[in-house]
Amino acid sequence: MNFAFFLMSFGTLAAVPPEFIGGTTVLASSAAFMLVAARQFMVKDQPQTIIAGLIDYRALAPLTIFTIIAVVGAFTLPRAFGENVMVFPMRGAEEGSFAVPLAPSSSNFNQSINLIANLMVAGAIFGMSRISGFTSKIKDALIWGGVGVVLTGFADLIGSNIGLTPVLEIFRTASYKMMDDAEINGVRRVIGMMSEASSFGALAVTIGGALLFSRYAYSRTKRFLVVYPLATMCLLFVVISTSSSAYGALGVLGLMHIVDLAWRAIFTSPDQRGEVILEIIGAVIFAVLVLAVVLGWEAGRDQAKAFLDEIILNKQLSGSARERNSWTAQGLEAFKATYGIGVGVGSVRTSNFFVNILASTGIVGAIIFAGTIGRTFAARIPSRYRAAFELSHGMKLTIVGTFVSLFFAGTTPDYGFNIATAIGICIGLATRTVASQFNFESKATPEIQETEPVKIRRKVERL
């Protein structure tokens, strides 16, 4: 699990050379997550647990139904609507820069595989939640994810400036187009080991946000020595990624953090309130220092203003922005042209994840996916199980930040392993059957509300 989270930062490292498998890229991180899922199916009683979760309407059944609809639609809808619908295809930029008639393609297969893999990972995490020490494993994995972001960020930032680019190319073996030389106002954009700055910024804000919002799941010592520094560095890399979509997510995370601090200052336990107040004081001091620098350093202020104008205001007027907006507009037109049924996953490219879900899977798929997210946020854990409660709380807020990035730059219906993992964590923890399954300090094991379908699980076990 730790290795899979660490490899998330290597978004251009292929597990198998693309030329060996017809140009298709299988990322090392994808292979690692699938190995995690496969291993769970080899553990005694885990297949029954996972299958029970995948077919339980109170657990992962909505996500299962969404995946089935998406996969079936991928192979039927392009043929059903044929050339009556125009779309921007999911191919290379040179082929997908103009609208073409809807037709089946290899992208339908690739995106279907991605969604099935996401479902398998969510199911595996759900099954792992029944194993003793689950929360400790997830907490360690988040730390390794943060280490991966920081290491790859520094490697790209420093290596590109001291002539180590050939060394970095060893980890850039995917068949994607690399945007490793993009600049804004003469400043090179940091991309880590991802294909572009927006991908690196989105990952950094996701991992940094997960660590920040889950911080109270860790011991006080680990929180101050590991979690705070890692989260801070991840969020700093969001800033130097110069990704406007990541900046939007960072702004939303900042607002959620303020609300979270206020809520904790009022309603949390007295022993935690003191630390929360220190966090608030630290945040105020940091804000005052930043404001003082901005107001007192005229040259820096002018440079920062020009920088923000370039990545936010001027970007909206650029040819790239107009092209991306046309993708989204055409996706909505395709949705209307199919009477709300959709064109199938992998058939359409957009610049907005939610529009892609709507255009690809139709109104039914979009509603079911929304129901999955709603079920995730409705998953409740008694606050007395501190580690599980804090971990679930952090995952929910992290999903919001990730969705902000996808809102601005989501070109496919693939919600990714990070959201799949978060869904599995939240629903898995909320549907545990006894308190002894929680990684909790107390040895007491009182019964809590049972939400796992025991009857369904027994039927599966008999199959």
Short mmCIF file of C-alpha atoms in Angstrom, two decimals:
data_model
loop_
_atom_site.label_atom_id
_atom_site.label_comp_id
_atom_site.label_asym_id
_atom_site.label_seq_id
_atom_site.Cartn_x
_atom_site.Cartn_y
_atom_site.Cartn_z
CA MET A 1 0.00 0.00 0.00
CA ASN A 2 2.80 2.42 0.89
CA PHE A 3 4.57 1.74 -2.40
CA ALA A 4 1.37 2.31 -4.40
CA PHE A 5 0.83 5.72 -2.78
CA PHE A 6 4.48 6.63 -3.29
CA LEU A 7 4.28 5.73 -6.99
CA MET A 8 1.29 8.05 -7.49
CA SER A 9 3.85 10.84 -7.90
CA PHE A 10 5.48 9.00 -10.82
CA GLY A 11 2.72 9.69 -13.33
CA THR A 12 5.02 9.24 -16.32
CA LEU A 13 6.72 6.01 -15.25
CA ALA A 14 5.46 3.08 -17.30
CA ALA A 15 5.41 -0.37 -15.70
CA VAL A 16 6.00 -1.90 -19.13
CA PRO A 17 7.66 -0.09 -22.06
CA PRO A 18 4.76 1.20 -24.23
CA GLU A 19 6.37 -0.11 -27.42
CA PHE A 20 6.02 -3.66 -26.06
CA ILE A 21 2.21 -3.39 -25.78
CA GLY A 22 1.26 -1.45 -28.88
CA GLY A 23 1.92 2.04 -27.55
CA THR A 24 -0.45 1.72 -24.59
CA THR A 25 0.89 3.07 -21.31
CA VAL A 26 0.39 1.06 -18.11
CA LEU A 27 1.62 3.28 -15.29
CA ALA A 28 3.68 1.83 -12.47
CA SER A 29 1.24 3.37 -9.96
CA SER A 30 -1.70 1.67 -11.69
CA ALA A 31 0.09 -1.67 -11.59
CA ALA A 32 0.88 -1.19 -7.89
CA PHE A 33 -2.74 -0.42 -7.00
CA MET A 34 -3.96 -3.41 -8.98
CA LEU A 35 -1.48 -5.62 -7.11
CA VAL A 36 -2.93 -4.28 -3.84
CA ALA A 37 -6.41 -5.21 -5.06
CA ALA A 38 -5.29 -8.62 -6.34
CA ARG A 39 -3.62 -9.42 -3.03
CA GLN A 40 -6.86 -8.80 -1.16
CA PHE A 41 -8.63 -11.36 -3.32
CA MET A 42 -6.02 -13.92 -2.20
CA VAL A 43 -6.61 -13.36 1.52
CA LYS A 44 -8.92 -15.82 3.26
CA ASP A 45 -12.57 -14.62 3.38
CA GLN A 46 -11.69 -11.32 1.70
CA PRO A 47 -13.29 -12.12 -1.70
CA GLN A 48 -16.64 -12.68 0.02
CA THR A 49 -16.29 -9.46 1.99
CA ILE A 50 -15.38 -7.44 -1.09
CA ILE A 51 -18.17 -8.89 -3.23
CA ALA A 52 -20.67 -8.31 -0.42
CA GLY A 53 -19.61 -4.66 -0.30
CA LEU A 54 -19.79 -4.26 -4.06
CA ILE A 55 -23.42 -5.45 -4.19
CA ASP A 56 -24.69 -3.79 -1.01
CA TYR A 57 -26.76 -0.68 -1.70
CA ARG A 58 -25.55 0.76 1.62
CA ALA A 59 -21.92 0.29 0.60
CA LEU A 60 -20.42 0.24 -2.91
CA ALA A 61 -23.38 -0.94 -5.00
CA PRO A 62 -23.99 2.56 -6.47
CA LEU A 63 -20.39 2.67 -7.68
CA THR A 64 -20.74 -0.85 -9.10
CA ILE A 65 -23.91 0.12 -10.98
CA PHE A 66 -22.24 3.26 -12.31
CA THR A 67 -19.29 1.22 -13.58
CA ILE A 68 -21.58 -1.31 -15.28
CA ILE A 69 -23.54 1.47 -17.00
CA ALA A 70 -20.31 3.16 -18.08
CA VAL A 71 -18.70 0.00 -19.47
CA VAL A 72 -21.82 -1.19 -21.30
CA GLY A 73 -22.32 2.29 -22.74
CA ALA A 74 -18.71 2.47 -23.91
CA PHE A 75 -19.26 -0.44 -26.29
CA THR A 76 -22.86 0.25 -27.36
CA LEU A 77 -23.51 4.00 -27.46
CA PRO A 78 -20.87 4.92 -30.09
CA ARG A 79 -22.46 2.37 -32.41
CA ALA A 80 -26.02 3.35 -31.50
CA PHE A 81 -25.62 7.04 -32.31
CA GLY A 82 -22.88 6.66 -34.90
CA GLU A 83 -22.20 9.65 -37.11
CA ASN A 84 -25.21 11.64 -35.90
CA VAL A 85 -23.15 13.18 -33.07
CA MET A 86 -19.99 15.27 -33.24
CA VAL A 87 -17.35 14.99 -30.49
CA PHE A 88 -13.78 15.93 -29.70
CA PRO A 89 -12.18 12.47 -29.50
CA MET A 90 -9.91 11.25 -26.74
CA ARG A 91 -6.77 10.91 -28.80
CA GLY A 92 -3.48 12.78 -28.97
CA ALA A 93 -3.71 16.56 -29.07
CA GLU A 94 -2.83 16.59 -32.77
CA GLU A 95 -5.77 14.28 -33.58
CA GLY A 96 -8.25 15.52 -31.00
CA SER A 97 -8.10 19.25 -31.76
CA PHE A 98 -11.17 19.21 -34.00
CA ALA A 99 -14.63 17.67 -33.74
CA VAL A 100 -15.28 14.43 -35.61
CA PRO A 101 -18.31 12.15 -35.98
CA LEU A 102 -18.82 9.77 -33.05
CA ALA A 103 -17.29 6.34 -33.66
CA PRO A 104 -15.96 3.40 -31.59
CA SER A 105 -12.27 3.66 -30.69
CA SER A 106 -9.63 2.11 -28.47
CA SER A 107 -10.30 4.89 -25.95
CA ASN A 108 -13.64 3.24 -25.13
CA PHE A 109 -11.77 0.12 -24.05
CA ASN A 110 -9.02 2.00 -22.19
CA GLN A 111 -11.42 4.16 -20.18
CA SER A 112 -13.59 1.15 -19.36
CA ILE A 113 -10.54 -0.65 -17.97
CA ASN A 114 -9.68 2.43 -15.90
CA LEU A 115 -13.16 2.56 -14.35
CA ILE A 116 -13.15 -1.17 -13.61
CA ALA A 117 -9.72 -0.79 -11.98
CA ASN A 118 -11.04 2.09 -9.85
CA LEU A 119 -13.94 -0.07 -8.71
CA MET A 120 -11.62 -2.95 -7.83
CA VAL A 121 -9.42 -0.63 -5.78
CA ALA A 122 -12.43 0.81 -3.93
CA GLY A 123 -13.61 -2.74 -3.22
CA ALA A 124 -10.16 -3.82 -2.04
CA ILE A 125 -9.91 -0.85 0.34
CA PHE A 126 -13.40 -1.65 1.60
CA GLY A 127 -12.28 -5.22 2.30
CA MET A 128 -9.06 -4.07 3.96
CA SER A 129 -11.09 -1.94 6.38
CA ARG A 130 -12.15 -5.19 8.11
CA ILE A 131 -8.53 -6.09 8.87
CA SER A 132 -6.92 -5.11 12.15
CA GLY A 133 -4.63 -2.09 11.90
CA PHE A 134 -6.29 -0.73 8.76
CA THR A 135 -6.21 2.92 9.84
CA SER A 136 -2.50 2.66 10.64
CA LYS A 137 -1.82 1.28 7.15
CA ILE A 138 -3.73 4.12 5.50
CA LYS A 139 -2.03 6.76 7.64
CA ASP A 140 1.39 5.40 6.71
CA ALA A 141 0.39 5.26 3.04
CA LEU A 142 -0.62 8.94 3.10
CA ILE A 143 2.79 9.84 4.51
CA TRP A 144 4.51 7.89 1.74
CA GLY A 145 2.29 9.67 -0.78
CA GLY A 146 3.48 12.99 0.63
CA VAL A 147 7.10 11.86 0.49
CA GLY A 148 6.64 10.97 -3.18
CA VAL A 149 5.23 14.42 -4.02
CA VAL A 150 8.04 16.24 -2.20
CA LEU A 151 10.85 14.09 -3.61
CA THR A 152 9.66 14.29 -7.21
CA GLY A 153 8.95 18.00 -6.86
CA PHE A 154 12.44 18.73 -5.60
CA ALA A 155 13.97 16.39 -8.20
CA ASP A 156 12.29 18.31 -11.02
CA LEU A 157 12.91 21.73 -9.46
CA ILE A 158 16.60 21.18 -8.75
CA GLY A 159 17.51 18.58 -11.37
CA SER A 160 16.34 20.69 -14.30
CA ASN A 161 18.53 23.57 -13.10
CA ILE A 162 21.74 21.61 -12.60
CA GLY A 163 21.70 19.54 -15.77
CA LEU A 164 20.16 16.31 -14.44
CA THR A 165 17.35 16.23 -17.01
CA PRO A 166 18.75 13.02 -18.64
CA VAL A 167 18.54 11.32 -15.24
CA LEU A 168 14.93 12.44 -14.79
CA GLU A 169 14.07 11.06 -18.22
CA ILE A 170 14.64 7.57 -16.81
CA PHE A 171 11.36 8.01 -14.93
CA ARG A 172 9.51 9.55 -17.87
CA THR A 173 8.85 6.51 -20.01
CA ALA A 174 5.11 6.90 -20.64
CA SER A 175 3.90 7.59 -24.17
CA TYR A 176 2.30 10.88 -23.10
CA LYS A 177 3.34 14.26 -24.41
CA MET A 178 5.57 15.81 -21.71
CA MET A 179 5.23 19.52 -20.98
CA ASP A 180 8.48 19.74 -19.02
CA ASP A 181 9.70 22.97 -20.58
CA ALA A 182 6.64 25.20 -20.09
CA GLU A 183 7.28 28.63 -18.59
CA ILE A 184 5.24 31.54 -17.23
CA ASN A 185 6.87 34.98 -17.19
CA GLY A 186 10.27 33.33 -17.56
CA VAL A 187 9.65 30.97 -14.63
CA ARG A 188 9.74 27.25 -15.43
CA ARG A 189 6.66 25.35 -14.28
CA VAL A 190 7.40 22.49 -11.87
CA ILE A 191 5.80 19.21 -12.95
CA GLY A 192 7.56 16.67 -10.72
CA MET A 193 7.37 13.29 -12.46
CA MET A 194 3.97 14.03 -13.97
CA SER A 195 3.25 14.93 -17.60
CA GLU A 196 2.28 18.54 -16.94
CA ALA A 197 2.01 21.15 -14.19
CA SER A 198 -1.76 20.77 -13.73
CA SER A 199 -1.39 17.03 -13.02
CA PHE A 200 1.39 17.62 -10.50
CA GLY A 201 -0.49 20.48 -8.85
CA ALA A 202 -3.65 18.39 -8.57
CA LEU A 203 -1.75 15.50 -6.97
CA ALA A 204 0.08 17.82 -4.56
CA VAL A 205 -3.15 19.48 -3.43
CA THR A 206 -4.83 16.07 -3.01
CA ILE A 207 -2.05 14.51 -0.91
CA GLY A 208 -1.33 17.73 0.98
CA GLY A 209 -5.01 18.20 1.73
CA ALA A 210 -5.41 14.59 2.86
CA LEU A 211 -2.52 14.95 5.31
CA LEU A 212 -3.76 18.32 6.55
CA PHE A 213 -7.36 17.30 7.15
CA SER A 214 -6.44 13.88 8.60
CA ARG A 215 -3.74 15.27 10.90
CA TYR A 216 -5.56 14.47 14.14
CA ALA A 217 -5.65 10.78 13.22
CA TYR A 218 -1.90 10.76 13.97
CA SER A 219 -0.17 10.92 17.32
CA ARG A 220 0.89 14.36 18.51
CA THR A 221 4.58 13.59 17.94
CA LYS A 222 4.11 12.31 14.39
CA ARG A 223 1.74 15.16 13.67
CA PHE A 224 4.36 17.82 14.45
CA LEU A 225 7.45 16.01 13.17
CA VAL A 226 6.05 14.46 9.99
CA VAL A 227 2.50 15.40 9.01
CA TYR A 228 2.64 19.18 9.31
CA PRO A 229 5.99 19.53 7.46
CA LEU A 230 4.93 17.14 4.67
CA ALA A 231 1.53 18.78 4.21
CA THR A 232 3.13 22.23 4.14
CA MET A 233 5.71 21.23 1.53
CA CYS A 234 3.05 19.55 -0.63
CA LEU A 235 0.94 22.71 -0.58
CA LEU A 236 4.00 24.84 -1.37
CA PHE A 237 4.58 22.70 -4.44
CA VAL A 238 1.00 23.47 -5.45
CA VAL A 239 2.00 27.14 -5.50
CA ILE A 240 5.14 26.65 -7.58
CA SER A 241 3.36 24.32 -9.99
CA THR A 242 1.65 27.51 -11.29
CA SER A 243 -1.43 25.47 -12.19
CA SER A 244 -4.57 27.61 -12.18
CA SER A 245 -6.81 24.58 -11.53
CA ALA A 246 -4.62 23.57 -8.58
CA TYR A 247 -4.78 27.16 -7.31
CA GLY A 248 -8.57 26.94 -7.38
CA ALA A 249 -8.45 23.71 -5.38
CA LEU A 250 -5.95 25.27 -2.97
CA GLY A 251 -8.28 28.22 -2.41
CA VAL A 252 -11.19 25.90 -1.63
CA LEU A 253 -8.98 23.86 0.72
CA GLY A 254 -8.02 27.08 2.49
CA LEU A 255 -11.66 28.02 3.03
CA MET A 256 -12.49 24.51 4.26
CA HIS A 257 -9.52 24.62 6.61
CA ILE A 258 -10.76 27.89 8.13
CA VAL A 259 -14.23 26.42 8.67
CA ASP A 260 -12.69 23.22 10.05
CA LEU A 261 -10.56 25.16 12.54
CA ALA A 262 -13.54 27.24 13.66
CA TRP A 263 -15.66 24.11 14.11
CA ARG A 264 -12.94 22.37 16.11
CA ALA A 265 -12.30 25.46 18.27
CA ILE A 266 -15.95 25.45 19.32
CA PHE A 267 -16.97 21.80 19.45
CA THR A 268 -13.80 19.74 19.94
CA SER A 269 -12.59 18.25 23.21
CA PRO A 270 -10.67 20.52 25.64
CA ASP A 271 -7.40 18.62 25.16
CA GLN A 272 -7.53 19.23 21.41
CA ARG A 273 -8.81 22.80 21.63
CA GLY A 274 -5.45 24.15 22.81
CA GLU A 275 -3.65 22.82 19.75
CA VAL A 276 -6.39 24.14 17.47
CA ILE A 277 -6.00 27.61 18.97
CA LEU A 278 -2.25 27.41 18.34
CA GLU A 279 -2.99 26.50 14.71
CA ILE A 280 -5.28 29.51 14.39
CA ILE A 281 -2.64 31.82 15.88
CA GLY A 282 -0.01 30.39 13.54
CA ALA A 283 -2.29 30.86 10.53
CA VAL A 284 -2.98 34.48 11.50
CA ILE A 285 0.74 35.21 11.94
CA PHE A 286 1.50 33.63 8.56
CA ALA A 287 -1.24 35.68 6.87
CA VAL A 288 0.05 38.90 8.47
CA LEU A 289 3.61 38.16 7.32
CA VAL A 290 2.48 37.48 3.77
CA LEU A 291 0.41 40.66 3.76
CA ALA A 292 3.36 42.66 5.10
CA VAL A 293 5.64 41.32 2.37
CA VAL A 294 3.07 42.06 -0.33
CA LEU A 295 2.47 45.61 0.90
CA GLY A 296 6.08 46.44 1.72
CA TRP A 297 7.96 44.96 -1.24
CA GLU A 298 6.86 46.90 -4.29
CA ALA A 299 8.94 44.99 -6.84
CA GLY A 300 7.78 41.66 -5.47
CA ARG A 301 4.18 42.87 -5.45
CA ASP A 302 4.35 43.93 -9.08
CA GLN A 303 5.97 40.64 -10.08
CA ALA A 304 3.35 38.63 -8.18
CA LYS A 305 0.55 40.64 -9.81
CA ALA A 306 2.00 40.06 -13.27
CA PHE A 307 2.40 36.37 -12.47
CA LEU A 308 -1.22 35.99 -11.32
CA ASP A 309 -2.48 37.96 -14.31
CA GLU A 310 -0.62 35.56 -16.59
CA ILE A 311 -1.84 32.29 -15.06
CA ILE A 312 -5.41 33.38 -14.28
CA LEU A 313 -6.60 36.34 -16.33
CA ASN A 314 -4.52 36.04 -19.49
CA LYS A 315 -4.90 32.27 -19.55
CA GLN A 316 -8.65 32.62 -19.99
CA LEU A 317 -8.00 34.61 -23.17
CA SER A 318 -5.42 32.20 -24.57
CA GLY A 319 -5.93 29.88 -27.50
CA SER A 320 -5.52 26.89 -25.20
CA ALA A 321 -8.35 28.08 -22.96
CA ARG A 322 -10.64 28.68 -25.93
CA GLU A 323 -9.86 25.21 -27.24
CA ARG A 324 -10.59 23.60 -23.87
CA ASN A 325 -13.84 25.54 -23.56
CA SER A 326 -14.85 24.26 -26.98
CA TRP A 327 -14.26 20.68 -25.79
CA THR A 328 -16.66 21.18 -22.90
CA ALA A 329 -19.25 22.96 -25.04
CA GLN A 330 -19.16 20.16 -27.62
CA GLY A 331 -19.50 17.60 -24.84
CA LEU A 332 -22.71 19.27 -23.70
CA GLU A 333 -23.95 19.33 -27.29
CA ALA A 334 -23.24 15.60 -27.57
CA PHE A 335 -25.22 15.03 -24.37
CA LYS A 336 -28.19 16.90 -25.83
CA ALA A 337 -27.88 15.18 -29.21
CA THR A 338 -28.17 11.77 -27.53
CA TYR A 339 -31.28 12.86 -25.58
CA GLY A 340 -29.41 12.61 -22.30
CA ILE A 341 -28.28 9.01 -22.86
CA GLY A 342 -24.59 9.81 -23.43
CA VAL A 343 -21.98 8.82 -26.00
CA GLY A 344 -20.03 6.26 -23.93
CA VAL A 345 -16.91 6.63 -21.81
CA GLY A 346 -13.80 7.22 -23.88
CA SER A 347 -15.76 8.79 -26.72
CA VAL A 348 -15.53 12.46 -25.78
CA ARG A 349 -12.87 14.84 -24.50
CA THR A 350 -13.90 17.77 -22.29
CA SER A 351 -12.17 20.21 -19.97
CA ASN A 352 -14.58 19.53 -17.11
CA PHE A 353 -14.83 16.18 -15.33
CA PHE A 354 -18.50 16.58 -14.45
CA VAL A 355 -19.47 17.48 -18.01
CA ASN A 356 -17.55 14.41 -19.19
CA ILE A 357 -19.46 12.18 -16.77
CA LEU A 358 -22.71 13.67 -18.09
CA ALA A 359 -21.73 13.42 -21.76
CA SER A 360 -20.24 9.92 -21.40
CA THR A 361 -22.73 8.13 -19.15
CA GLY A 362 -25.83 10.27 -19.58
CA ILE A 363 -28.22 11.56 -16.98
CA VAL A 364 -28.67 8.11 -15.40
CA GLY A 365 -24.94 7.53 -14.96
CA ALA A 366 -24.42 11.05 -13.62
CA ILE A 367 -27.19 10.64 -11.04
CA ILE A 368 -25.82 7.29 -9.86
CA PHE A 369 -22.28 8.68 -9.61
CA ALA A 370 -23.65 11.62 -7.60
CA GLY A 371 -25.41 9.08 -5.38
CA THR A 372 -22.09 7.31 -4.80
CA ILE A 373 -20.46 10.54 -3.67
CA GLY A 374 -23.51 11.37 -1.55
CA ARG A 375 -23.29 7.95 0.11
CA THR A 376 -19.61 8.56 0.80
CA PHE A 377 -20.28 11.88 2.52
CA ALA A 378 -23.22 10.41 4.44
CA ALA A 379 -21.00 7.65 5.89
CA ARG A 380 -20.82 8.31 9.61
CA ILE A 381 -18.38 7.07 12.22
CA PRO A 382 -18.80 7.59 15.98
CA SER A 383 -16.36 10.29 17.08
CA ARG A 384 -15.19 8.12 19.97
CA TYR A 385 -13.25 6.06 17.43
CA ARG A 386 -10.80 8.90 16.96
CA ALA A 387 -8.40 7.59 14.28
CA ALA A 388 -11.18 6.24 12.05
CA PHE A 389 -13.31 9.36 12.52
CA GLU A 390 -10.46 11.75 11.67
CA LEU A 391 -9.32 9.68 8.70
CA SER A 392 -12.82 9.59 7.22
CA HIS A 393 -13.25 13.31 7.89
CA GLY A 394 -10.00 14.05 6.07
CA MET A 395 -10.89 11.88 3.08
CA LYS A 396 -14.24 13.62 2.60
CA LEU A 397 -12.68 17.08 2.56
CA THR A 398 -9.94 15.82 0.25
CA ILE A 399 -12.54 14.60 -2.25
CA VAL A 400 -13.92 18.15 -2.42
CA GLY A 401 -10.48 19.57 -3.23
CA THR A 402 -9.85 16.90 -5.86
CA PHE A 403 -13.19 17.62 -7.50
CA VAL A 404 -12.28 21.30 -7.77
CA SER A 405 -9.19 20.36 -9.80
CA LEU A 406 -11.26 18.00 -11.94
CA PHE A 407 -13.87 20.71 -12.47
CA PHE A 408 -11.26 22.93 -14.13
CA ALA A 409 -9.15 20.32 -15.91
CA GLY A 410 -10.85 16.92 -15.98
CA THR A 411 -10.67 15.63 -19.56
CA THR A 412 -11.91 12.07 -18.93
CA PRO A 413 -14.55 10.29 -16.79
CA ASP A 414 -11.76 8.52 -14.88
CA TYR A 415 -12.07 9.71 -11.26
CA GLY A 416 -8.78 8.04 -10.34
CA PHE A 417 -7.37 5.81 -7.64
CA ASN A 418 -7.22 8.66 -5.12
CA ILE A 419 -11.00 9.16 -5.08
CA ALA A 420 -11.58 5.39 -5.32
CA THR A 421 -9.39 4.95 -2.25
CA ALA A 422 -11.19 7.73 -0.38
CA ILE A 423 -14.58 6.17 -1.17
CA GLY A 424 -13.39 2.76 0.03
CA ILE A 425 -12.00 4.27 3.24
CA CYS A 426 -15.09 6.29 4.15
CA ILE A 427 -17.66 3.61 3.38
CA GLY A 428 -15.48 0.78 4.65
CA LEU A 429 -14.91 2.43 8.03
CA ALA A 430 -18.57 3.41 8.39
CA THR A 431 -19.83 -0.13 7.77
CA ARG A 432 -17.63 -1.97 10.24
CA THR A 433 -19.72 -4.20 12.43
CA VAL A 434 -18.03 -4.12 15.82
CA ALA A 435 -15.86 -1.64 17.67
CA SER A 436 -13.01 -4.15 17.89
CA GLN A 437 -12.50 -3.65 14.14
CA PHE A 438 -11.52 -0.04 14.78
CA ASN A 439 -7.90 0.77 15.40
CA PHE A 440 -8.86 2.32 18.75
CA GLU A 441 -6.89 2.48 21.96
CA SER A 442 -9.70 1.20 24.18
CA LYS A 443 -10.05 -2.57 24.53
CA ALA A 444 -13.82 -2.27 24.92
CA THR A 445 -15.76 -3.75 22.02
CA PRO A 446 -19.35 -2.52 22.26
CA GLU A 447 -21.61 -3.24 19.32
CA ILE A 448 -22.33 -0.35 16.98
CA GLN A 449 -24.97 -0.07 14.30
CA GLU A 450 -24.57 -2.92 11.84
CA THR A 451 -24.75 -1.71 8.28
CA GLU A 452 -23.07 -4.57 6.40
CA PRO A 453 -25.62 -6.89 4.75
CA VAL A 454 -24.99 -10.12 6.61
CA LYS A 455 -27.61 -12.02 4.65
CA ILE A 456 -26.09 -11.02 1.32
CA ARG A 457 -22.62 -11.94 2.51
CA ARG A 458 -23.82 -15.40 3.58
CA LYS A 459 -25.37 -15.94 0.16
CA VAL A 460 -22.10 -14.97 -1.50
CA GLU A 461 -20.17 -17.32 0.78
CA ARG A 462 -22.41 -20.20 -0.30
CA LEU A 463 -21.72 -19.57 -4.01
#
